[in-house]
Amino acid sequence: MKKILVTGGAGFIGSAVIRQFINETDCSVVNLDKLTYAGNLQSLVSIADNPRYKFEHVDICDGGQLTRVFREHQPDAVMHLAAESHVDRSISGPADFIETNIVGTYILLEASRNYWNSLDAQRKSAFRFHHISTDEVYGSLGDSGFFTETTAYEPNSPYSASKASSDHLVRAWHHTYGFPVVTTNCSNNYGSHQFPEKLIPLVILNAVNGKPLPIYGKGDNIRDWLYVDDHASALRLVLERGKLGETYNIGGWNEKTNLEVVHSICAILDDLHPQGAPHTQLITYVADRPGHDKRYAIDANKIANDLGWKPQETFETGLRKTVEWYLANDDWVKGVTSGEYQKWMKQNYGDRKTS
Ligand code: NAD
Ligand code: TYD
């Protein structure tokens, strides 16, 4: 049985990864999370009492706490998902992105490397540091072509520049110190438990509440959407079988314009929530995002050919499941949007820093 230290496990993708590890494997998981506005332990209530799950309320920028966590838990691998992740926030306030995504990744790499150096030969050679990143590091595509693992980095937003920096640090730690890393760069995720500032949950919840559905620019920017559980299963596979020092792109072969995405959500809601139909009447064109990348599209052939991964969910089935989840989980939504969550945290965790 392996023990995985997951950073950012209270976030959207990290919580999906942890639910899979606990429900589908015999691995144990330590979730290390600072619990920013985007981190929510309510996403983990279904597995929180499992003896194979532990939570550590720690900031990845706190090297002393990281050292303690490694010493106490002795993990076999790190999956690094903790990050500031929202492009719009990175435009209005980049400082946290530099701090967590760049400085935090550096501090985590050093704490991990010190721990790795302390392991016996067998555990040292089995250890893995899996860095989870984004396709946004590659910049923007024109009308044709795909991002491959050898596409040059051309990040355009403070978010993508901070993630690109972290990718470079991870790469350097492998080449310089022989630190055993794998990196994945994934396209846009969607699914349950996503903080409602990102396009899909924002549009679902605004539509249900009769609020405008803001479309940046003309709505013709293209994203390549992947269901979050498909991403989580790809991450587990890369951790298990990925080649050291290699990068794997993960994507759903699922390109949609933003307008297509919003129309699909409205059509599902017209069916499941007919009050307010047609929901497309709420579509509102707003000022474009500064430096808005035109198109992202992943060539996912390497992970398919080398590791045999392919997504299970189509956009149609995954989007319907996602809309159904948001309609059925009003408490979760209210918790993350109303400040109730912070109260819940205090009641459940008090001032304790660790579980
Ligand atoms: P998220 O914003 O939902 O979750 C991030 C988590 O990290 C939160 O739980 C937050 O509390 C935690 N965190 C933030 N700063 C921290 C710090 N200093 N120390 C410890 N924990 C901290 O993000 P997500 O969408 O789940 O993304 C997870 C990872 O996947 C990120 O690295 C992101 O760059 C990458 N990624 C996301 C997408 C996507 O579409 N969401 C696509 C590709 C890659
Ligand atoms: P987002 O979910 O923020 O992800 P990313 O910027 O990482 O791709 O945005 C997805 C796309 O949707 C992106 O092209 C910006 C656009 N968008 C809107 O048109 N309106 C919105 O309110 C939001 C949040 C995003």
Tab-separated table of C-alpha atoms and ligand atoms in Angstrom:
chain	number	residue	atom	x	y	z
A	1	MET	CA	0.000	0.000	0.000
A	2	LYS	CA	1.401	3.375	-1.040
A	3	LYS	CA	1.064	6.684	0.748
A	4	ILE	CA	0.591	9.740	-1.481
A	5	LEU	CA	1.031	13.325	-0.324
A	6	VAL	CA	-1.415	15.412	-2.378
A	7	THR	CA	-0.961	19.185	-2.253
A	8	GLY	CA	-4.073	21.239	-3.025
A	9	GLY	CA	-6.303	18.260	-2.250
A	10	ALA	CA	-9.170	20.464	-1.081
A	11	GLY	CA	-9.441	22.037	-4.530
A	12	PHE	CA	-11.445	21.002	-7.563
A	13	ILE	CA	-9.040	18.502	-9.180
A	14	GLY	CA	-7.176	17.509	-6.009
A	15	SER	CA	-10.405	16.453	-4.301
A	16	ALA	CA	-11.353	14.328	-7.330
A	17	VAL	CA	-7.920	12.666	-7.208
A	18	ILE	CA	-8.268	11.944	-3.477
A	19	ARG	CA	-11.801	10.547	-3.814
A	20	GLN	CA	-10.503	8.181	-6.516
A	21	PHE	CA	-7.497	7.057	-4.471
A	22	ILE	CA	-9.615	6.339	-1.406
A	23	ASN	CA	-12.589	4.774	-3.239
A	24	GLU	CA	-10.771	2.839	-5.969
A	25	THR	CA	-7.358	1.846	-4.549
A	26	ASP	CA	-5.798	0.755	-1.273
A	27	CYS	CA	-3.443	3.776	-1.211
A	28	SER	CA	-3.488	6.160	1.694
A	29	VAL	CA	-3.498	9.913	1.158
A	30	VAL	CA	-2.253	12.929	3.070
A	31	ASN	CA	-4.024	16.053	1.849
A	32	LEU	CA	-1.857	19.147	2.392
A	33	ASP	CA	-3.786	22.331	1.742
A	34	LYS	CA	-3.729	25.962	2.856
A	35	LEU	CA	-7.503	26.240	2.336
A	36	THR	CA	-7.616	29.423	0.332
A	37	TYR	CA	-11.027	30.611	-0.940
A	38	ALA	CA	-10.755	27.754	-3.515
A	39	GLY	CA	-10.042	24.985	-1.014
A	40	ASN	CA	-13.063	23.318	0.490
A	41	LEU	CA	-13.023	20.303	2.811
A	42	GLN	CA	-16.735	19.791	2.162
A	43	SER	CA	-15.655	18.309	-1.181
A	44	LEU	CA	-14.093	15.459	0.807
A	45	VAL	CA	-16.789	14.661	3.378
A	46	SER	CA	-17.548	11.351	1.625
A	47	ILE	CA	-14.059	10.006	2.438
A	48	ALA	CA	-12.959	12.199	5.378
A	49	ASP	CA	-13.513	9.474	7.992
A	50	ASN	CA	-11.593	6.827	6.089
A	51	PRO	CA	-8.533	5.771	8.126
A	52	ARG	CA	-6.428	5.966	4.944
A	53	TYR	CA	-7.088	9.731	4.688
A	54	LYS	CA	-5.370	12.506	6.667
A	55	PHE	CA	-5.563	16.276	6.357
A	56	GLU	CA	-2.749	18.760	7.014
A	57	HIS	CA	-3.666	22.462	7.058
A	58	VAL	CA	-0.336	23.736	5.703
A	59	ASP	CA	0.880	26.359	3.231
A	60	ILE	CA	3.406	25.034	0.682
A	61	CYS	CA	5.413	28.215	1.294
A	62	ASP	CA	6.065	27.087	4.892
A	63	GLY	CA	9.228	24.990	4.632
A	64	GLY	CA	9.293	24.125	8.342
A	65	GLN	CA	5.787	22.672	8.265
A	66	LEU	CA	6.572	20.765	5.056
A	67	THR	CA	9.592	19.173	6.722
A	68	ARG	CA	7.414	18.139	9.676
A	69	VAL	CA	4.762	16.661	7.338
A	70	PHE	CA	7.351	14.603	5.445
A	71	ARG	CA	8.912	13.384	8.688
A	72	GLU	CA	5.578	12.407	10.251
A	73	HIS	CA	3.876	10.848	7.228
A	74	GLN	CA	6.799	9.373	5.233
A	75	PRO	CA	5.026	9.448	1.848
A	76	ASP	CA	6.040	7.351	-1.169
A	77	ALA	CA	5.080	10.067	-3.653
A	78	VAL	CA	4.004	13.695	-3.943
A	79	MET	CA	1.305	14.868	-6.310
A	80	HIS	CA	1.602	18.655	-6.465
A	81	LEU	CA	-1.690	20.351	-7.345
A	82	ALA	CA	-1.680	23.286	-4.911
A	83	ALA	CA	-1.826	26.506	-6.878
A	84	GLU	CA	-3.622	29.742	-7.445
A	85	SER	CA	-5.565	28.705	-10.530
A	86	HIS	CA	-7.870	31.417	-11.849
A	87	VAL	CA	-6.641	33.468	-14.835
A	88	ASP	CA	-8.909	36.464	-14.138
A	89	ARG	CA	-7.679	36.724	-10.538
A	90	SER	CA	-4.093	36.516	-11.786
A	91	ILE	CA	-4.759	39.565	-13.959
A	92	SER	CA	-6.231	41.669	-11.156
A	93	GLY	CA	-3.764	40.459	-8.478
A	94	PRO	CA	-0.726	38.458	-9.584
A	95	ALA	CA	1.177	38.480	-6.247
A	96	ASP	CA	-0.399	35.326	-4.779
A	97	PHE	CA	0.319	33.490	-8.048
A	98	ILE	CA	4.010	34.311	-7.852
A	99	GLU	CA	4.115	33.388	-4.168
A	100	THR	CA	2.286	30.052	-4.282
A	101	ASN	CA	2.922	28.821	-7.813
A	102	ILE	CA	6.593	29.777	-8.101
A	103	VAL	CA	8.033	30.317	-4.612
A	104	GLY	CA	5.770	27.652	-3.089
A	105	THR	CA	6.754	25.080	-5.707
A	106	TYR	CA	10.429	25.841	-5.042
A	107	ILE	CA	9.973	25.400	-1.269
A	108	LEU	CA	8.035	22.171	-1.800
A	109	LEU	CA	10.711	20.863	-4.190
A	110	GLU	CA	13.429	21.512	-1.626
A	111	ALA	CA	11.488	19.929	1.251
A	112	SER	CA	10.704	16.924	-0.975
A	113	ARG	CA	14.297	16.590	-2.135
A	114	ASN	CA	15.653	16.715	1.430
A	115	TYR	CA	13.192	14.026	2.448
A	116	TRP	CA	14.005	11.929	-0.654
A	117	ASN	CA	17.721	12.131	0.186
A	118	SER	CA	16.976	10.715	3.631
A	119	LEU	CA	15.269	7.572	2.274
A	120	ASP	CA	16.905	4.154	2.014
A	121	ALA	CA	17.974	3.059	-1.482
A	122	GLN	CA	14.834	1.064	-2.250
A	123	ARG	CA	12.348	3.750	-1.190
A	124	LYS	CA	14.511	6.429	-2.793
A	125	SER	CA	14.410	4.770	-6.199
A	126	ALA	CA	10.632	4.213	-5.974
A	127	PHE	CA	9.868	7.821	-4.910
A	128	ARG	CA	8.018	10.114	-7.368
A	129	PHE	CA	7.277	13.858	-7.463
A	130	HIS	CA	4.379	14.449	-9.859
A	131	HIS	CA	3.934	18.085	-10.890
A	132	ILE	CA	0.461	18.916	-12.169
A	133	SER	CA	0.362	21.746	-14.680
A	134	THR	CA	-1.664	23.302	-17.458
A	135	ASP	CA	-1.636	23.522	-21.259
A	136	GLU	CA	-1.796	27.318	-20.839
A	137	VAL	CA	2.028	27.332	-20.509
A	138	TYR	CA	2.189	26.799	-24.288
A	139	GLY	CA	0.389	30.079	-25.027
A	140	SER	CA	-2.288	30.379	-27.677
A	141	LEU	CA	-2.949	28.415	-30.879
A	142	GLY	CA	-4.269	29.800	-34.163
A	143	ASP	CA	-7.006	28.033	-36.113
A	144	SER	CA	-5.010	24.830	-36.589
A	145	GLY	CA	-2.463	22.645	-34.804
A	146	PHE	CA	-2.212	21.139	-31.340
A	147	PHE	CA	-0.001	21.499	-28.280
A	148	THR	CA	2.460	18.617	-28.027
A	149	GLU	CA	4.997	17.894	-25.289
A	150	THR	CA	7.666	19.668	-27.378
A	151	THR	CA	5.714	22.855	-28.122
A	152	ALA	CA	7.732	25.886	-26.980
A	153	TYR	CA	6.549	27.619	-23.820
A	154	GLU	CA	4.883	30.996	-24.511
A	155	PRO	CA	2.742	31.787	-21.466
A	156	ASN	CA	0.579	34.886	-21.822
A	157	SER	CA	-1.184	35.463	-18.490
A	158	PRO	CA	0.314	35.936	-15.012
A	159	TYR	CA	-1.281	32.556	-14.135
A	160	SER	CA	0.255	30.674	-17.056
A	161	ALA	CA	3.612	32.427	-16.591
A	162	SER	CA	3.671	31.346	-12.937
A	163	LYS	CA	2.803	27.746	-13.890
A	164	ALA	CA	5.448	27.785	-16.648
A	165	SER	CA	8.011	28.928	-14.067
A	166	SER	CA	7.047	26.071	-11.773
A	167	ASP	CA	7.351	23.572	-14.654
A	168	HIS	CA	10.878	24.847	-15.326
A	169	LEU	CA	11.847	24.515	-11.655
A	170	VAL	CA	10.608	20.914	-11.592
A	171	ARG	CA	12.498	20.134	-14.803
A	172	ALA	CA	15.688	21.686	-13.404
A	173	TRP	CA	15.425	19.713	-10.141
A	174	HIS	CA	15.377	16.537	-12.234
A	175	HIS	CA	18.276	17.478	-14.481
A	176	THR	CA	20.461	18.994	-11.767
A	177	TYR	CA	19.761	16.809	-8.735
A	178	GLY	CA	18.401	13.658	-10.370
A	179	PHE	CA	15.166	14.279	-8.446
A	180	PRO	CA	12.556	11.769	-9.737
A	181	VAL	CA	9.835	13.902	-11.351
A	182	VAL	CA	7.033	13.508	-13.864
A	183	THR	CA	5.033	16.473	-15.168
A	184	THR	CA	1.592	16.622	-16.758
A	185	ASN	CA	0.047	19.521	-18.665
A	186	CYS	CA	-3.718	19.307	-18.940
A	187	SER	CA	-6.432	21.194	-20.783
A	188	ASN	CA	-9.486	22.846	-19.159
A	189	ASN	CA	-11.265	20.614	-16.646
A	190	TYR	CA	-14.945	20.599	-15.772
A	191	GLY	CA	-17.086	18.529	-13.413
A	192	SER	CA	-18.460	18.553	-9.880
A	193	HIS	CA	-16.954	20.605	-7.001
A	194	GLN	CA	-15.431	23.350	-9.199
A	195	PHE	CA	-15.382	26.802	-7.598
A	196	PRO	CA	-18.031	28.882	-9.400
A	197	GLU	CA	-15.689	31.514	-10.804
A	198	LYS	CA	-14.723	29.315	-13.779
A	199	LEU	CA	-16.845	29.385	-16.923
A	200	ILE	CA	-18.907	26.196	-16.587
A	201	PRO	CA	-20.043	26.345	-12.934
A	202	LEU	CA	-20.459	30.123	-13.167
A	203	VAL	CA	-22.803	29.798	-16.145
A	204	ILE	CA	-24.781	26.931	-14.572
A	205	LEU	CA	-25.379	28.835	-11.336
A	206	ASN	CA	-26.066	32.195	-12.965
A	207	ALA	CA	-28.560	30.573	-15.339
A	208	VAL	CA	-30.381	28.819	-12.496
A	209	ASN	CA	-30.588	32.132	-10.643
A	210	GLY	CA	-31.736	34.145	-13.683
A	211	LYS	CA	-28.499	36.171	-13.750
A	212	PRO	CA	-26.602	37.274	-16.891
A	213	LEU	CA	-24.268	34.725	-18.511
A	214	PRO	CA	-21.138	36.806	-19.229
A	215	ILE	CA	-19.399	35.978	-22.504
A	216	TYR	CA	-15.999	37.600	-22.937
A	217	GLY	CA	-15.552	39.185	-26.373
A	218	LYS	CA	-17.393	37.329	-29.132
A	219	GLY	CA	-17.434	33.958	-27.371
A	220	ASP	CA	-15.348	32.407	-30.142
A	221	ASN	CA	-12.321	31.502	-27.990
A	222	ILE	CA	-11.777	27.760	-27.950
A	223	ARG	CA	-10.950	25.511	-25.017
A	224	ASP	CA	-10.364	21.717	-25.020
A	225	TRP	CA	-12.570	20.370	-22.214
A	226	LEU	CA	-11.813	17.302	-20.098
A	227	TYR	CA	-14.045	15.761	-17.425
A	228	VAL	CA	-12.264	16.015	-14.067
A	229	ASP	CA	-12.514	12.290	-13.226
A	230	ASP	CA	-10.815	11.478	-16.551
A	231	HIS	CA	-8.024	13.875	-15.583
A	232	ALA	CA	-7.740	12.227	-12.160
A	233	SER	CA	-7.431	8.752	-13.688
A	234	ALA	CA	-4.768	10.030	-16.113
A	235	LEU	CA	-2.823	11.524	-13.190
A	236	ARG	CA	-2.909	8.238	-11.286
A	237	LEU	CA	-1.660	6.394	-14.365
A	238	VAL	CA	1.213	8.837	-14.947
A	239	LEU	CA	2.222	8.616	-11.286
A	240	GLU	CA	2.247	4.825	-11.542
A	241	ARG	CA	3.780	4.334	-14.985
A	242	GLY	CA	5.115	7.667	-16.290
A	243	LYS	CA	8.780	7.764	-17.318
A	244	LEU	CA	11.007	9.831	-15.050
A	245	GLY	CA	11.772	13.307	-16.312
A	246	GLU	CA	9.050	13.104	-18.970
A	247	THR	CA	6.100	15.362	-19.636
A	248	TYR	CA	2.651	14.067	-20.642
A	249	ASN	CA	-0.058	16.240	-22.157
A	250	ILE	CA	-3.598	15.342	-21.077
A	251	GLY	CA	-6.635	16.464	-23.064
A	252	GLY	CA	-10.086	15.383	-24.116
A	253	TRP	CA	-9.961	15.904	-27.920
A	254	ASN	CA	-12.937	18.082	-27.123
A	255	GLU	CA	-12.645	21.569	-28.598
A	256	LYS	CA	-15.577	23.930	-28.111
A	257	THR	CA	-16.036	27.666	-28.461
A	258	ASN	CA	-17.171	29.326	-25.249
A	259	LEU	CA	-20.469	30.134	-26.921
A	260	GLU	CA	-20.996	26.445	-27.778
A	261	VAL	CA	-20.310	25.524	-24.154
A	262	VAL	CA	-22.800	28.088	-22.865
A	263	HIS	CA	-25.460	27.016	-25.388
A	264	SER	CA	-25.005	23.356	-24.338
A	265	ILE	CA	-25.443	24.269	-20.658
A	266	CYS	CA	-28.565	26.294	-21.477
A	267	ALA	CA	-30.068	23.381	-23.447
A	268	ILE	CA	-29.501	20.965	-20.536
A	269	LEU	CA	-31.015	23.469	-18.106
A	270	ASP	CA	-34.030	24.048	-20.356
A	271	ASP	CA	-34.656	20.342	-19.895
A	272	LEU	CA	-33.758	19.893	-16.197
A	273	HIS	CA	-34.794	23.317	-14.885
A	274	PRO	CA	-37.503	24.587	-17.259
A	275	GLN	CA	-38.285	27.657	-15.158
A	276	GLY	CA	-36.514	30.503	-16.982
A	277	ALA	CA	-36.242	28.669	-20.331
A	278	PRO	CA	-34.909	29.468	-22.795
A	279	HIS	CA	-31.841	30.166	-20.657
A	280	THR	CA	-29.963	31.509	-23.709
A	281	GLN	CA	-31.912	34.741	-23.214
A	282	LEU	CA	-29.490	35.451	-20.325
A	283	ILE	CA	-26.400	35.472	-22.571
A	284	THR	CA	-24.648	38.830	-22.219
A	285	TYR	CA	-21.553	39.884	-24.142
A	286	VAL	CA	-19.033	41.678	-21.916
A	287	ALA	CA	-15.592	43.251	-22.378
A	288	ASP	CA	-12.941	40.747	-23.389
A	289	ARG	CA	-10.289	39.474	-20.967
A	290	PRO	CA	-6.980	41.340	-21.496
A	291	GLY	CA	-4.561	39.117	-23.436
A	292	HIS	CA	-7.279	36.459	-23.876
A	293	ASP	CA	-5.736	33.312	-25.406
A	294	LYS	CA	-7.622	32.378	-28.582
A	295	ARG	CA	-7.444	28.614	-28.686
A	296	TYR	CA	-6.112	25.688	-26.639
A	297	ALA	CA	-6.047	22.136	-28.005
A	298	ILE	CA	-4.032	19.195	-26.722
A	299	ASP	CA	-2.488	16.409	-28.754
A	300	ALA	CA	-2.966	13.589	-26.246
A	301	ASN	CA	-1.328	10.877	-28.371
A	302	LYS	CA	1.703	10.363	-26.130
A	303	ILE	CA	-0.260	9.418	-23.014
A	304	ALA	CA	-2.609	7.302	-25.172
A	305	ASN	CA	0.200	5.425	-26.967
A	306	ASP	CA	2.722	5.108	-24.121
A	307	LEU	CA	0.376	4.545	-21.179
A	308	GLY	CA	-2.886	3.463	-22.803
A	309	TRP	CA	-4.989	6.284	-21.327
A	310	LYS	CA	-8.131	7.599	-22.943
A	311	PRO	CA	-11.009	9.628	-21.504
A	312	GLN	CA	-14.203	7.759	-20.601
A	313	GLU	CA	-16.633	10.657	-20.666
A	314	THR	CA	-17.882	12.530	-23.739
A	315	PHE	CA	-18.523	16.254	-23.394
A	316	GLU	CA	-22.269	15.639	-23.664
A	317	THR	CA	-22.416	13.011	-20.890
A	318	GLY	CA	-19.915	14.809	-18.670
A	319	LEU	CA	-21.633	18.175	-18.987
A	320	ARG	CA	-25.035	16.716	-18.163
A	321	LYS	CA	-23.607	15.002	-15.060
A	322	THR	CA	-22.004	18.300	-14.060
A	323	VAL	CA	-25.222	20.304	-14.405
A	324	GLU	CA	-27.116	17.609	-12.472
A	325	TRP	CA	-24.510	17.754	-9.691
A	326	TYR	CA	-24.778	21.535	-9.281
A	327	LEU	CA	-28.585	21.332	-9.250
A	328	ALA	CA	-28.482	18.630	-6.563
A	329	ASN	CA	-25.794	20.206	-4.368
A	330	ASP	CA	-27.112	23.563	-3.360
A	331	ASP	CA	-25.580	23.211	0.113
A	332	TRP	CA	-22.069	22.867	-1.317
A	333	VAL	CA	-22.654	25.863	-3.578
A	334	LYS	CA	-24.037	27.997	-0.750
A	335	GLY	CA	-21.126	26.890	1.435
A	336	VAL	CA	-18.466	28.111	-0.988
A	337	THR	CA	-20.239	31.304	-1.966
A	338	SER	CA	-21.636	32.586	1.337
A	339	GLY	CA	-18.850	32.488	3.887
A	340	GLU	CA	-20.741	29.674	5.671
A	341	TYR	CA	-17.841	27.438	4.725
A	342	GLN	CA	-15.435	29.432	6.853
A	343	LYS	CA	-17.834	29.028	9.798
A	344	TRP	CA	-18.092	25.287	9.129
A	345	MET	CA	-14.302	25.088	9.115
A	346	LYS	CA	-14.049	26.796	12.496
A	347	GLN	CA	-16.678	24.464	13.971
A	348	ASN	CA	-15.041	21.336	12.571
A	349	TYR	CA	-11.398	22.215	12.865
A	350	GLY	CA	-11.321	25.088	15.341
A	351	ASP	CA	-7.872	26.610	15.501
A	352	ARG	CA	-6.165	23.286	14.913
A	353	LYS	CA	-3.572	23.477	12.182
A	354	THR	CA	-3.572	19.747	11.502
A	355	SER	CA	-6.007	16.876	11.830
B	1	NAD	P1	-8.301	24.992	-7.319
B	1	NAD	O1	-8.099	26.467	-7.317
B	1	NAD	O2	-9.696	24.460	-7.328
B	1	NAD	O3	-7.585	24.337	-6.048
B	1	NAD	C1	-6.299	24.737	-5.636
B	1	NAD	C2	-6.083	24.206	-4.225
B	1	NAD	O4	-4.765	24.593	-3.814
B	1	NAD	C3	-7.067	24.767	-3.200
B	1	NAD	O5	-7.562	23.731	-2.379
B	1	NAD	C4	-6.222	25.755	-2.406
B	1	NAD	O6	-6.662	25.909	-1.058
B	1	NAD	C5	-4.850	25.101	-2.485
B	1	NAD	N1	-3.760	26.072	-2.300
B	1	NAD	C6	-3.620	27.286	-2.896
B	1	NAD	N2	-2.503	27.873	-2.447
B	1	NAD	C7	-1.908	27.015	-1.579
B	1	NAD	C8	-0.735	27.062	-0.813
B	1	NAD	N3	0.089	28.130	-0.827
B	1	NAD	N4	-0.422	25.991	-0.031
B	1	NAD	C9	-1.232	24.910	0.020
B	1	NAD	N5	-2.393	24.832	-0.678
B	1	NAD	C10	-2.722	25.865	-1.477
B	1	NAD	O7	-7.462	24.463	-8.561
B	1	NAD	P2	-7.748	23.198	-9.500
B	1	NAD	O8	-8.602	23.631	-10.620
B	1	NAD	O9	-8.121	22.031	-8.674
B	1	NAD	O10	-6.270	22.986	-10.099
B	1	NAD	C11	-5.346	22.113	-9.448
B	1	NAD	C12	-4.037	22.112	-10.222
B	1	NAD	O11	-4.275	21.680	-11.561
B	1	NAD	C13	-3.398	23.492	-10.317
B	1	NAD	O12	-2.003	23.322	-10.184
B	1	NAD	C14	-3.743	23.970	-11.723
B	1	NAD	O13	-2.743	24.821	-12.228
B	1	NAD	C15	-3.789	22.651	-12.481
B	1	NAD	N6	-4.687	22.621	-13.644
B	1	NAD	C16	-5.999	23.026	-13.527
B	1	NAD	C17	-6.831	22.954	-14.642
B	1	NAD	C18	-8.281	23.351	-14.560
B	1	NAD	O14	-8.969	23.386	-15.596
B	1	NAD	N7	-8.835	23.623	-13.373
B	1	NAD	C19	-6.340	22.474	-15.862
B	1	NAD	C20	-4.995	22.070	-15.931
B	1	NAD	C21	-4.186	22.136	-14.816
B	2	TYD	P1	-11.999	29.898	-17.393
B	2	TYD	O1	-13.013	28.936	-16.906
B	2	TYD	O2	-11.673	31.082	-16.550
B	2	TYD	O3	-10.689	29.040	-17.727
B	2	TYD	P2	-9.319	29.490	-18.516
B	2	TYD	O4	-9.236	30.954	-18.525
B	2	TYD	O5	-8.279	28.856	-17.656
B	2	TYD	O6	-9.411	28.884	-19.879
B	2	TYD	O7	-12.467	30.431	-18.804
B	2	TYD	C1	-12.763	29.540	-19.876
B	2	TYD	C2	-13.084	30.389	-21.089
B	2	TYD	O8	-14.311	31.077	-20.839
B	2	TYD	C3	-12.047	31.459	-21.363
B	2	TYD	O9	-11.900	31.622	-22.788
B	2	TYD	C4	-12.647	32.726	-20.760
B	2	TYD	C5	-14.129	32.490	-20.925
B	2	TYD	N1	-15.009	33.088	-19.897
B	2	TYD	C6	-16.110	33.864	-20.277
B	2	TYD	O10	-16.373	34.084	-21.475
B	2	TYD	N2	-16.916	34.360	-19.293
B	2	TYD	C7	-16.673	34.141	-17.956
B	2	TYD	O11	-17.430	34.661	-17.095
B	2	TYD	C8	-15.546	33.343	-17.586
B	2	TYD	C9	-15.219	33.073	-16.146
B	2	TYD	C10	-14.745	32.831	-18.596
